[in-house]
Amino acid sequence: MDGRKNLGNFGERLAVTALLRQGYKIRGRQVRTPFGEIDIIAEAPDHLIFVEVKTRRTAEFGAPEEAITEKKREHLANAVESYRLAEGLLDRPFRVDAIAIFLDEAKRKATVRHIKNILED
C-alpha cells in the first residue's frame, strides 16, 4: 500500500471518529458505485450525509478541501445519485459534505474541519 493510500485511510478513520462524536451513525465506508467511491456514508435520524474526505500533511498544495475540484464534485453527485437509486433511498433527504484534515506531524496534531453542503452554490 502506498503512502497516499495510508494517509487517506488514516484521514478517513479520523473523519469517522469526528462524525461519531457529532452523533451520526456510520452506514458505510469506501462505498463503490459505477461513478466512483464515496468515502463515508453517515446518517442522522432525518437525513443521509455523503462525505468526501481530504487529508494533507503540508499546505504546499493548498488546503485539503481545495482538492475537491468541479470535476470531483460532478463525480460525487453522480456516485451519490447512483447509491441512492440502488438502495431505494431517493425519497430520503441528504446532503454532501467534506471533511478536511490537516496533519501537523511535528506537533502530532490533526485539524479536522467539517464543511457542509459542498455541492450547493
mmCIF file of C-alpha atoms in Angstrom:
data_model
loop_
_atom_site.group_PDB
_atom_site.id
_atom_site.type_symbol
_atom_site.label_atom_id
_atom_site.label_comp_id
_atom_site.label_asym_id
_atom_site.label_seq_id
_atom_site.Cartn_x
_atom_site.Cartn_y
_atom_site.Cartn_z
ATOM 1 C CA MET A 1 0.000 0.000 0.000
ATOM 2 C CA ASP A 2 1.430 3.392 -0.934
ATOM 3 C CA GLY A 3 1.813 6.432 1.307
ATOM 4 C CA ARG A 4 -1.133 8.341 -0.173
ATOM 5 C CA LYS A 5 -3.446 5.383 0.393
ATOM 6 C CA ASN A 6 -2.239 5.080 4.004
ATOM 7 C CA LEU A 7 -2.726 8.824 4.504
ATOM 8 C CA GLY A 8 -6.218 8.628 3.024
ATOM 9 C CA ASN A 9 -7.207 5.686 5.205
ATOM 10 C CA PHE A 10 -5.868 7.441 8.304
ATOM 11 C CA GLY A 11 -7.812 10.579 7.399
ATOM 12 C CA GLU A 12 -10.990 8.572 6.882
ATOM 13 C CA ARG A 13 -10.601 6.995 10.330
ATOM 14 C CA LEU A 14 -10.263 10.477 11.857
ATOM 15 C CA ALA A 15 -13.321 11.624 9.895
ATOM 16 C CA VAL A 16 -15.380 8.659 11.124
ATOM 17 C CA THR A 17 -14.400 9.491 14.706
ATOM 18 C CA ALA A 18 -15.439 13.130 14.189
ATOM 19 C CA LEU A 19 -18.799 12.091 12.723
ATOM 20 C CA LEU A 20 -19.483 9.642 15.547
ATOM 21 C CA ARG A 21 -18.712 12.391 18.079
ATOM 22 C CA GLN A 22 -21.294 14.575 16.327
ATOM 23 C CA GLY A 23 -23.876 11.828 16.840
ATOM 24 C CA TYR A 24 -24.002 10.401 13.331
ATOM 25 C CA LYS A 25 -24.245 6.688 12.630
ATOM 26 C CA ILE A 26 -21.805 5.331 10.030
ATOM 27 C CA ARG A 27 -23.647 3.485 7.286
ATOM 28 C CA GLY A 28 -20.637 2.692 5.088
ATOM 29 C CA ARG A 29 -17.016 3.434 4.223
ATOM 30 C CA GLN A 30 -15.286 3.334 0.860
ATOM 31 C CA VAL A 31 -18.579 2.539 -0.873
ATOM 32 C CA ARG A 32 -18.055 1.827 -4.556
ATOM 33 C CA THR A 33 -20.528 2.916 -7.219
ATOM 34 C CA PRO A 34 -20.300 2.882 -11.027
ATOM 35 C CA PHE A 35 -19.313 6.579 -10.791
ATOM 36 C CA GLY A 36 -16.618 6.258 -8.162
ATOM 37 C CA GLU A 37 -16.135 5.780 -4.462
ATOM 38 C CA ILE A 38 -17.988 7.524 -1.658
ATOM 39 C CA ASP A 39 -15.577 7.831 1.260
ATOM 40 C CA ILE A 40 -18.141 7.745 4.076
ATOM 41 C CA ILE A 41 -21.912 7.483 4.263
ATOM 42 C CA ALA A 42 -23.327 8.627 7.580
ATOM 43 C CA GLU A 43 -26.856 9.068 8.782
ATOM 44 C CA ALA A 44 -28.813 11.177 11.169
ATOM 45 C CA PRO A 45 -32.424 10.381 12.085
ATOM 46 C CA ASP A 46 -33.778 12.644 9.338
ATOM 47 C CA HIS A 47 -31.150 12.575 6.574
ATOM 48 C CA LEU A 48 -28.116 10.903 5.000
ATOM 49 C CA ILE A 49 -24.695 12.521 4.732
ATOM 50 C CA PHE A 50 -22.292 11.542 1.961
ATOM 51 C CA VAL A 51 -18.773 12.608 2.907
ATOM 52 C CA GLU A 52 -15.661 13.261 0.831
ATOM 53 C CA VAL A 53 -12.524 13.205 2.973
ATOM 54 C CA LYS A 54 -9.354 15.077 2.026
ATOM 55 C CA THR A 55 -6.208 14.812 4.127
ATOM 56 C CA ARG A 56 -2.980 16.795 3.793
ATOM 57 C CA ARG A 57 0.344 16.801 5.625
ATOM 58 C CA THR A 58 1.541 20.029 4.067
ATOM 59 C CA ALA A 59 -0.024 23.268 2.862
ATOM 60 C CA GLU A 60 2.271 23.187 -0.177
ATOM 61 C CA PHE A 61 -0.624 22.133 -2.413
ATOM 62 C CA GLY A 62 -3.280 24.223 -0.687
ATOM 63 C CA ALA A 63 -5.952 23.422 1.853
ATOM 64 C CA PRO A 64 -7.325 19.872 1.782
ATOM 65 C CA GLU A 65 -10.749 20.940 0.518
ATOM 66 C CA GLU A 66 -9.157 22.720 -2.461
ATOM 67 C CA ALA A 67 -8.515 19.251 -3.905
ATOM 68 C CA ILE A 68 -12.271 18.831 -4.420
ATOM 69 C CA THR A 69 -12.436 20.143 -7.964
ATOM 70 C CA GLU A 70 -15.552 20.803 -10.010
ATOM 71 C CA LYS A 71 -14.959 17.501 -11.826
ATOM 72 C CA LYS A 72 -14.721 15.687 -8.469
ATOM 73 C CA ARG A 73 -17.976 17.342 -7.376
ATOM 74 C CA GLU A 74 -19.679 16.057 -10.531
ATOM 75 C CA HIS A 75 -18.396 12.528 -9.869
ATOM 76 C CA LEU A 76 -19.593 12.773 -6.266
ATOM 77 C CA ALA A 77 -23.048 13.936 -7.329
ATOM 78 C CA ASN A 78 -23.319 11.020 -9.767
ATOM 79 C CA ALA A 79 -22.000 8.499 -7.226
ATOM 80 C CA VAL A 80 -24.466 9.719 -4.597
ATOM 81 C CA GLU A 81 -27.390 9.540 -7.018
ATOM 82 C CA SER A 82 -26.340 6.036 -8.107
ATOM 83 C CA TYR A 83 -26.150 4.866 -4.486
ATOM 84 C CA ARG A 84 -29.498 6.412 -3.558
ATOM 85 C CA LEU A 85 -31.146 4.768 -6.573
ATOM 86 C CA ALA A 86 -29.569 1.344 -5.925
ATOM 87 C CA GLU A 87 -30.548 1.439 -2.235
ATOM 88 C CA GLY A 88 -34.082 2.755 -2.795
ATOM 89 C CA LEU A 89 -33.316 5.988 -0.945
ATOM 90 C CA LEU A 90 -34.405 8.592 -3.489
ATOM 91 C CA ASP A 91 -37.042 9.983 -1.120
ATOM 92 C CA ARG A 92 -34.626 10.311 1.832
ATOM 93 C CA PRO A 93 -33.230 13.820 2.431
ATOM 94 C CA PHE A 94 -29.457 14.054 2.065
ATOM 95 C CA ARG A 95 -26.510 16.368 1.710
ATOM 96 C CA VAL A 96 -22.911 16.034 0.544
ATOM 97 C CA ASP A 97 -20.214 17.237 2.940
ATOM 98 C CA ALA A 98 -16.431 17.321 3.042
ATOM 99 C CA ILE A 99 -14.159 16.675 5.953
ATOM 100 C CA ALA A 100 -10.812 18.423 5.517
ATOM 101 C CA ILE A 101 -7.955 17.154 7.654
ATOM 102 C CA PHE A 102 -4.567 18.784 8.066
ATOM 103 C CA LEU A 103 -1.931 16.737 9.878
ATOM 104 C CA ASP A 104 0.838 18.614 11.642
ATOM 105 C CA GLU A 105 3.288 15.776 12.169
ATOM 106 C CA ALA A 106 5.783 17.939 14.080
ATOM 107 C CA LYS A 107 3.151 18.779 16.701
ATOM 108 C CA ARG A 108 1.446 15.377 16.354
ATOM 109 C CA LYS A 109 -1.838 17.196 15.878
ATOM 110 C CA ALA A 110 -4.709 16.900 13.419
ATOM 111 C CA THR A 111 -7.045 19.739 12.496
ATOM 112 C CA VAL A 112 -10.418 18.399 11.334
ATOM 113 C CA ARG A 113 -12.944 20.677 9.613
ATOM 114 C CA HIS A 114 -16.449 19.541 8.642
ATOM 115 C CA ILE A 115 -17.702 21.510 5.633
ATOM 116 C CA LYS A 116 -21.410 21.022 4.956
ATOM 117 C CA ASN A 117 -23.299 21.076 1.646
ATOM 118 C CA ILE A 118 -20.319 21.192 -0.709
ATOM 119 C CA LEU A 119 -22.490 20.673 -3.798
ATOM 120 C CA GLU A 120 -24.583 23.769 -3.160
ATOM 121 C CA ASP A 121 -23.588 27.012 -4.843
#
